Short mmCIF file of C-alpha atoms in Angstrom, two decimals:
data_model
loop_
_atom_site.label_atom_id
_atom_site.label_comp_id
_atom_site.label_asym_id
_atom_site.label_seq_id
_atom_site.Cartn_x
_atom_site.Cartn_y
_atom_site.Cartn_z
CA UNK R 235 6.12 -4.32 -36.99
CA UNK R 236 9.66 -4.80 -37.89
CA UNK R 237 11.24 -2.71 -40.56
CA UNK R 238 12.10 -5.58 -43.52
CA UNK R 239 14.78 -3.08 -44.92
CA UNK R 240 17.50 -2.91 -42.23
CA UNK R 241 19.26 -4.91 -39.33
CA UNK R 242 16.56 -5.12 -36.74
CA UNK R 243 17.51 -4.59 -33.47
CA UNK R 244 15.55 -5.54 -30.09
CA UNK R 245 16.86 -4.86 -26.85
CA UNK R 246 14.97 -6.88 -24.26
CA UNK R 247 15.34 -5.19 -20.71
CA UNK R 248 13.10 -4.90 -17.55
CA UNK R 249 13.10 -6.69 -13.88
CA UNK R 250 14.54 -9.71 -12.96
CA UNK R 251 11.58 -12.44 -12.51
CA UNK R 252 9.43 -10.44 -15.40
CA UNK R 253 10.04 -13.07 -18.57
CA UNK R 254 13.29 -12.15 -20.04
CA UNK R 255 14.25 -15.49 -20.42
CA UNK R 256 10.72 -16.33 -21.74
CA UNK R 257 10.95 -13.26 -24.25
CA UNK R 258 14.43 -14.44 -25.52
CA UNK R 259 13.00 -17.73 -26.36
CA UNK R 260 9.99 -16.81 -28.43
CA UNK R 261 12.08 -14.17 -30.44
CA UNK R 262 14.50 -16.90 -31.33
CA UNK R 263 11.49 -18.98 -32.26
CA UNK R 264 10.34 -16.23 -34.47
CA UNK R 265 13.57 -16.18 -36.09
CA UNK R 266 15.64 -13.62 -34.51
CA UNK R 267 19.52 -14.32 -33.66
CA UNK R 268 19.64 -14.00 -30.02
CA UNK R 269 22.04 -12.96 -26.98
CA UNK R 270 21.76 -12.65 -23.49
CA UNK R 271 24.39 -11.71 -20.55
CA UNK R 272 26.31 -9.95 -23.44
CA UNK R 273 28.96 -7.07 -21.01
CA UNK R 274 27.30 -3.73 -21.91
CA UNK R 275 30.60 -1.68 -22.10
CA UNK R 276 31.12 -4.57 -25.58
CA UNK R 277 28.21 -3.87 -27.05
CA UNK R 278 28.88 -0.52 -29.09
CA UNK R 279 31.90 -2.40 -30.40
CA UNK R 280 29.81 -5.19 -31.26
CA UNK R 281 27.58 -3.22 -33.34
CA UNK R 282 30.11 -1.11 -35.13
CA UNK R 283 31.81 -4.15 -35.87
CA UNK R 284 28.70 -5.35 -37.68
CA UNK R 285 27.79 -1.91 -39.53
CA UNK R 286 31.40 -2.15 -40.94
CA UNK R 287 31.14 -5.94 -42.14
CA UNK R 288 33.67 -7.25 -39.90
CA UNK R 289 30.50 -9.29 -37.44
CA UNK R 290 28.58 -11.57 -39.35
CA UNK R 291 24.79 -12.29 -39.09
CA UNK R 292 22.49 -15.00 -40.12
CA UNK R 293 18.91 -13.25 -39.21
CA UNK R 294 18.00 -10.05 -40.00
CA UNK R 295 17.12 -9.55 -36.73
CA UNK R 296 18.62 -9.50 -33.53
CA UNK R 297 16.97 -9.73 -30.06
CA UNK R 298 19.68 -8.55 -26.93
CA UNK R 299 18.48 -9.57 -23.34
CA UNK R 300 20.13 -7.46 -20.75
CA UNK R 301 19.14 -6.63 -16.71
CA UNK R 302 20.52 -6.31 -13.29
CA UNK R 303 22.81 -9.50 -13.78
CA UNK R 304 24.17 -8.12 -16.80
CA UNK R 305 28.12 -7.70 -16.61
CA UNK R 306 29.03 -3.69 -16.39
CA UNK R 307 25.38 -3.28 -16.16
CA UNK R 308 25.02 0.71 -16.00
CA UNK R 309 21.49 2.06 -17.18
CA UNK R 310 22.97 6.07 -18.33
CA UNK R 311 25.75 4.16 -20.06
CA UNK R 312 23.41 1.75 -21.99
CA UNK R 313 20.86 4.55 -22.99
CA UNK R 314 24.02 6.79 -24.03
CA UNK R 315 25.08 3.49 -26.82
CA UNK R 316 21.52 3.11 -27.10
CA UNK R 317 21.65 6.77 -28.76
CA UNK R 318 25.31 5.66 -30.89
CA UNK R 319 23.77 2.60 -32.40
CA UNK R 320 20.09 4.36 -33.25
CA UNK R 321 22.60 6.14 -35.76
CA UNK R 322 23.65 3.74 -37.74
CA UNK R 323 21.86 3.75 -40.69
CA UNK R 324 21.96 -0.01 -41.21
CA UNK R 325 20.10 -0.44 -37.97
CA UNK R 326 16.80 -0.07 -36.83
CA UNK R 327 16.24 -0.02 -33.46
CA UNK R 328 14.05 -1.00 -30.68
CA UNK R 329 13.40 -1.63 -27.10
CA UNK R 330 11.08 -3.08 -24.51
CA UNK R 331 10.85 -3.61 -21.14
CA UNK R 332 9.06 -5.81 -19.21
CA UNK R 333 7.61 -5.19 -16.21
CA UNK R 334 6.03 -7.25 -12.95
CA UNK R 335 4.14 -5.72 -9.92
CA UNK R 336 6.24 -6.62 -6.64
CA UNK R 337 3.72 -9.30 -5.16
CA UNK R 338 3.79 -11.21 -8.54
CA UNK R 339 7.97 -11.19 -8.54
CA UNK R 340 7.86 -12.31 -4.95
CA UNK R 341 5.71 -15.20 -5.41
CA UNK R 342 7.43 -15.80 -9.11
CA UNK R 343 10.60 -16.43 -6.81
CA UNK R 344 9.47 -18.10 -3.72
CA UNK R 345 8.04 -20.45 -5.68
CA UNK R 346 11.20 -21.15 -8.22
CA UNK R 347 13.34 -20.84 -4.85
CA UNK R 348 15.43 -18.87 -6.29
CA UNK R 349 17.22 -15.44 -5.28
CA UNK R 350 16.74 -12.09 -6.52
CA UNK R 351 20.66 -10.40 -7.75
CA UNK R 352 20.06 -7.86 -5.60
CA UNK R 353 18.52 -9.34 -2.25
CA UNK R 354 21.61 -10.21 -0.94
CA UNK R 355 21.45 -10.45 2.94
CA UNK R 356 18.30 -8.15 2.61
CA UNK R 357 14.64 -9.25 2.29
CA UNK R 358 13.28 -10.22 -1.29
CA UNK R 359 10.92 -6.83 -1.78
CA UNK R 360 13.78 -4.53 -0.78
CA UNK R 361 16.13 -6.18 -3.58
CA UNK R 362 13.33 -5.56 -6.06
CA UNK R 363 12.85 -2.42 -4.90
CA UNK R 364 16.49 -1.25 -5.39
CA UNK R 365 16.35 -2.73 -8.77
CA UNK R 366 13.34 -1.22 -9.70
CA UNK R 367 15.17 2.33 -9.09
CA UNK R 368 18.56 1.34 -10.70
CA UNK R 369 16.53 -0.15 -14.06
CA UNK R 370 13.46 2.98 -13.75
CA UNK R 371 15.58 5.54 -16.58
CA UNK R 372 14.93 2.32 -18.91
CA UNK R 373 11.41 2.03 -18.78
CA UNK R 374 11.02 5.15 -19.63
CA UNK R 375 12.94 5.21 -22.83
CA UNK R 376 11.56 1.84 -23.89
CA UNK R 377 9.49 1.72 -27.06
CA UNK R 378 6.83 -1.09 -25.41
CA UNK R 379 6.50 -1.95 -22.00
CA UNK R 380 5.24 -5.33 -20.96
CA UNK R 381 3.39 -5.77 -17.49
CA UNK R 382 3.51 -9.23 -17.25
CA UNK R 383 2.19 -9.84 -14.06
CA UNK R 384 -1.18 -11.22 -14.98
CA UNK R 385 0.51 -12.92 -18.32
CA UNK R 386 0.74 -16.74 -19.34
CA UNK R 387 3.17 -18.14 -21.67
CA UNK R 388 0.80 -18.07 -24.57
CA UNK R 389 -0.14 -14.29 -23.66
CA UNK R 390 3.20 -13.27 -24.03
CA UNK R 391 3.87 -15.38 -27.03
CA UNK R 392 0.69 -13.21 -28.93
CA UNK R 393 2.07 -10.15 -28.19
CA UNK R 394 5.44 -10.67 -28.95
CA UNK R 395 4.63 -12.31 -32.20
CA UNK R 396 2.27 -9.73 -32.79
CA UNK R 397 4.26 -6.88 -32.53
CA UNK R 398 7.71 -8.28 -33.88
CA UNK R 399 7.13 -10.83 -36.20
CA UNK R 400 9.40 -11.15 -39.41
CA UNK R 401 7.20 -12.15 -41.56
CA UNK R 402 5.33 -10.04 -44.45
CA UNK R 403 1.63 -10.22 -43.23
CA UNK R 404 -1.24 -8.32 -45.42
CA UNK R 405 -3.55 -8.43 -42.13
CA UNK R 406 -3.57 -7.79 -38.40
CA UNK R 407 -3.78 -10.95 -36.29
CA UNK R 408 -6.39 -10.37 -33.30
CA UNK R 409 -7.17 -11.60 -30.14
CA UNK R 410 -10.44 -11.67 -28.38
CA UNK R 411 -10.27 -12.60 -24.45
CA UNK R 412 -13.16 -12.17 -21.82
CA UNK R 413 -12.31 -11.53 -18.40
CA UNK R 414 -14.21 -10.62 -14.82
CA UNK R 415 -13.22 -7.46 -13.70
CA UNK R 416 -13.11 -8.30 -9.78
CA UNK R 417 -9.90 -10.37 -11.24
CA UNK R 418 -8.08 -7.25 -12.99
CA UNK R 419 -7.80 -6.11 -16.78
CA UNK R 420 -5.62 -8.51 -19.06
CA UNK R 421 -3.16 -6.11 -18.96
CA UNK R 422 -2.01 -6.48 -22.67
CA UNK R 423 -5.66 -5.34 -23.50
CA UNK R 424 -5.83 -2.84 -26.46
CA UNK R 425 -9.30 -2.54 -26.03
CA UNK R 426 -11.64 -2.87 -23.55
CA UNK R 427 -15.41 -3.30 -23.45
CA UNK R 428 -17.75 -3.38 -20.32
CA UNK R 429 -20.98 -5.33 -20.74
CA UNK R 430 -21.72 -5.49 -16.80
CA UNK R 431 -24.69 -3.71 -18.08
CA UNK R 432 -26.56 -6.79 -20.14
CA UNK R 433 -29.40 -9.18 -18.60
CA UNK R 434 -27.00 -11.09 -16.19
CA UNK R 435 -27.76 -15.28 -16.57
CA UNK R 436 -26.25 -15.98 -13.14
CA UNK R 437 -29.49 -14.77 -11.79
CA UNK R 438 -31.09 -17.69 -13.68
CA UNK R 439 -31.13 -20.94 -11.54
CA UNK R 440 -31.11 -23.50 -14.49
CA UNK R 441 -28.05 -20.66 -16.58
CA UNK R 442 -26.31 -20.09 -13.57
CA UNK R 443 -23.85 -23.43 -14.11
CA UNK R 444 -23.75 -23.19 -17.68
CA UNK R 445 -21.41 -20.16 -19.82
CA UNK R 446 -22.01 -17.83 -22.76
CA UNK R 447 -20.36 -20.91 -24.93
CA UNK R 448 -24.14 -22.55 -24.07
CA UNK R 449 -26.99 -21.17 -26.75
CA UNK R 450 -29.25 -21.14 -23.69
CA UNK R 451 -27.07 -18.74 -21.98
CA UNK R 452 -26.81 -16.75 -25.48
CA UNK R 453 -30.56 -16.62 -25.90
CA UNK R 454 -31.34 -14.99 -22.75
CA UNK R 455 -28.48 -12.62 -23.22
CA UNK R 456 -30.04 -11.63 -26.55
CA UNK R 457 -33.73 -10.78 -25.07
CA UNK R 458 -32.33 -7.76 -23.65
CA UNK R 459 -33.27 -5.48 -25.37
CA UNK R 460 -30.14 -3.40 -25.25
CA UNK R 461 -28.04 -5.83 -26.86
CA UNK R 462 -28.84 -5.91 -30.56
CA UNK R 463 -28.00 -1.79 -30.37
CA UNK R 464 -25.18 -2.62 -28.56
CA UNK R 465 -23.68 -5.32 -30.71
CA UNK R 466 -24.40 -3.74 -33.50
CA UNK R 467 -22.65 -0.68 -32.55
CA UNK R 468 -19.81 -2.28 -30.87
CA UNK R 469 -19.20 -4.60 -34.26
CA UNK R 470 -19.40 -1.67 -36.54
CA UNK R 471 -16.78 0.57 -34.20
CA UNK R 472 -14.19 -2.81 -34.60
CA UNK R 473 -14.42 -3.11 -37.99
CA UNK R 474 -13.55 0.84 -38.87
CA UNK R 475 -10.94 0.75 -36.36
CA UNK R 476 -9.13 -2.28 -37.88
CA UNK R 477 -7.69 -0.82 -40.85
CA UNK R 478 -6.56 2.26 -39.01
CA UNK R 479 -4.90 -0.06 -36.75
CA UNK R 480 -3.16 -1.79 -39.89
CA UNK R 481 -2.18 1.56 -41.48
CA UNK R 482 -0.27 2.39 -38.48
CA UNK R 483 1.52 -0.99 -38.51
CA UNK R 484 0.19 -2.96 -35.89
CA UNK R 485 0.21 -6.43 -36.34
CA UNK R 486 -1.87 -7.35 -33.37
CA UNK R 487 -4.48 -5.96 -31.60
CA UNK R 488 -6.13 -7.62 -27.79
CA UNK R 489 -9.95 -6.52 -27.82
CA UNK R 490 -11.19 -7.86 -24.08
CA UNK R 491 -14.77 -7.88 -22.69
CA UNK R 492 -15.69 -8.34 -19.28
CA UNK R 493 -18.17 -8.82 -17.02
CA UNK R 494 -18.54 -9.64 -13.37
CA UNK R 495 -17.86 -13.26 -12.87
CA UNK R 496 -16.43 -14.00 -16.58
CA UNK R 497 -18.40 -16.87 -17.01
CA UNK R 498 -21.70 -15.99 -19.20
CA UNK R 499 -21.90 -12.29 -20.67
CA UNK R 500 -18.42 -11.63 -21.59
CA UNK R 501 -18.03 -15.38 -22.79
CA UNK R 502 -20.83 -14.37 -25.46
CA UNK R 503 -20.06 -11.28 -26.63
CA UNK R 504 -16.39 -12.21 -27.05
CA UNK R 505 -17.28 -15.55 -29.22
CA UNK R 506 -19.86 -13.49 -31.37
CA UNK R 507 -17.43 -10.55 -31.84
CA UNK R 508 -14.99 -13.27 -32.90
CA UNK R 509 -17.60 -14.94 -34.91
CA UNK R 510 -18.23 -11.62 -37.15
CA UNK R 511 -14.68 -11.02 -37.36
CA UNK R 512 -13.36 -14.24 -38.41
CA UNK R 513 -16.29 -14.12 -41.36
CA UNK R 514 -14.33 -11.00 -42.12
CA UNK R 515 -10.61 -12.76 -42.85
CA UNK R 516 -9.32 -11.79 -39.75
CA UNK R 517 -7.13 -14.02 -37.80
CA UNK R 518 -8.82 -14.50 -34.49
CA UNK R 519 -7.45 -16.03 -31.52
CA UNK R 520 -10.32 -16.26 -28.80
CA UNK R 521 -9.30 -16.96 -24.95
CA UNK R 522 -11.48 -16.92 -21.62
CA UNK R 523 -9.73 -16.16 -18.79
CA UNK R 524 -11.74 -17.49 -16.26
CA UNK R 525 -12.97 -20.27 -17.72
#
């Protein structure tokens, strides 16, 4: 959550191909003051420049997108400022870096047709393996990395707004999403639940087209007799973990449930999870990923 009491500061790193762009645009939709392609070796100056009144600026938060293509791009360098502009009082300071597994970047740029800084005359994974390297000291230091690779838009969007909103908020916005684990963990999960183990529809002819939005599907999923324990327990476990989540400043938490196909057990549980929570004042955003 960002601090309300000094000049927020968000430096936006990671691959090339992994969202920076994207990023960029939400922040200054959330109402941060943005800059990209900014020379590193000018952005101490910049920032002193600010901390001693001579820079003006209109936000009270600033959001700085920097990678490969970067002019005087040098990671060391940039975590050695990085260090300088932490102590500044007047600042508070933060980074993230996004990430992308190399299969995802590839087909992120075959498809745009577009080439990767550091491909050159060499093939597309080797550039983004070089990069990888170069940009590595970064994602180490960074206070949130992002693995985009199994991300929308709207994904992204959630947990940016989530974490660096500017607004004063009273309550923790959360997101429920089912998934089918053959297909991979949302990776911006907080928490994850398995229900693989509940009375599986699919194995019911006249279910098996239907999904846990259907009450049919619901009702059979609630005759084992496992579930109302379950439930129960997993409801109760949410709602003593939310305010501890709040007190430590998190402004939004990703609960996902899955299941094998994603279609029917994790579709239920997620709705009714969202269904006690919502009763509760939270705000809810529910997604199914593979429906």
């Amino acid at each position: 959550m960002v601090n309300k009491e000094k000049l927020f500061i968000l430096f936006v790193t990671g691959r090339s191909g992994a969202g920076l762009s994207t990023v960029l645009k939400i922040l200054e939709d959330l109402g941060y003051e943005t800059m990209d392609n900014v020379p590193v070796s000018l952005l101490l100056g910049f920032f002193n420049k600010i901390n001693l009144g001579e820079e003006k600026i209109s936000s009270k938060a600033i959001a700085v997108g920097l990678n490969i293509r970067t002019s005087s791009f040098d990671a060391i360098n940039f975590i050695k400022d990085l260090e300088s502009i932490k102590n500044i009082k007047k600042f508070k300071l933060e980074t993230v870096f996004l990430d992308c597994d190399e299969n995802t970047l590839s087909q992120r740029y075959t498809k745009t047709r577009r080439k990767h800084p550091l491909a050159k005359d060499s093939n597309l994974i080797d550039g983004i393996r070089v990069e990888n390297e170069i940009i590595k000291p970064l994602r180490e230091i960074a206070n949130l990395v992002i693995d985009t690779s199994l991300m929308g838009v709207n994904d992204l969007r959630q947990l940016i707004s989530g974490n660096y909103t500017l607004k004063d908020t009273n309550t923790i916005a959360i997101g429920i999403k089912s998934f089918a684990f053959p297909n991979g963990l949302p990776r911006e999960s907080d928490l994850v639940f398995d229900v693989r183990f509940l009375k599986n529809p699919f194995y019911d002819v006249s279910l098996r087209s239907k999904t846990g939005r259907d009450s049919e599907v619901g009702k059979y999923i609630m005759t084992d007799p496992e579930y109302k324990s379950f439930f129960d327990n997993l409801s109760n476990m949410i709602s003593r973990l939310l305010p501890l989540y709040k007190a430590e400043g998190k402004a939004y938490l990703t609960i996902s449930i899955g299941c094998t196909g994603g279609q029917h057990r994790s579709v239920f549980v997620a709705e009714e999870i969202a269904n006690s929570l919502i009763s509760s004042d939270y705000k809810v955003e529910i997604s199914h990923r593979e429906l």
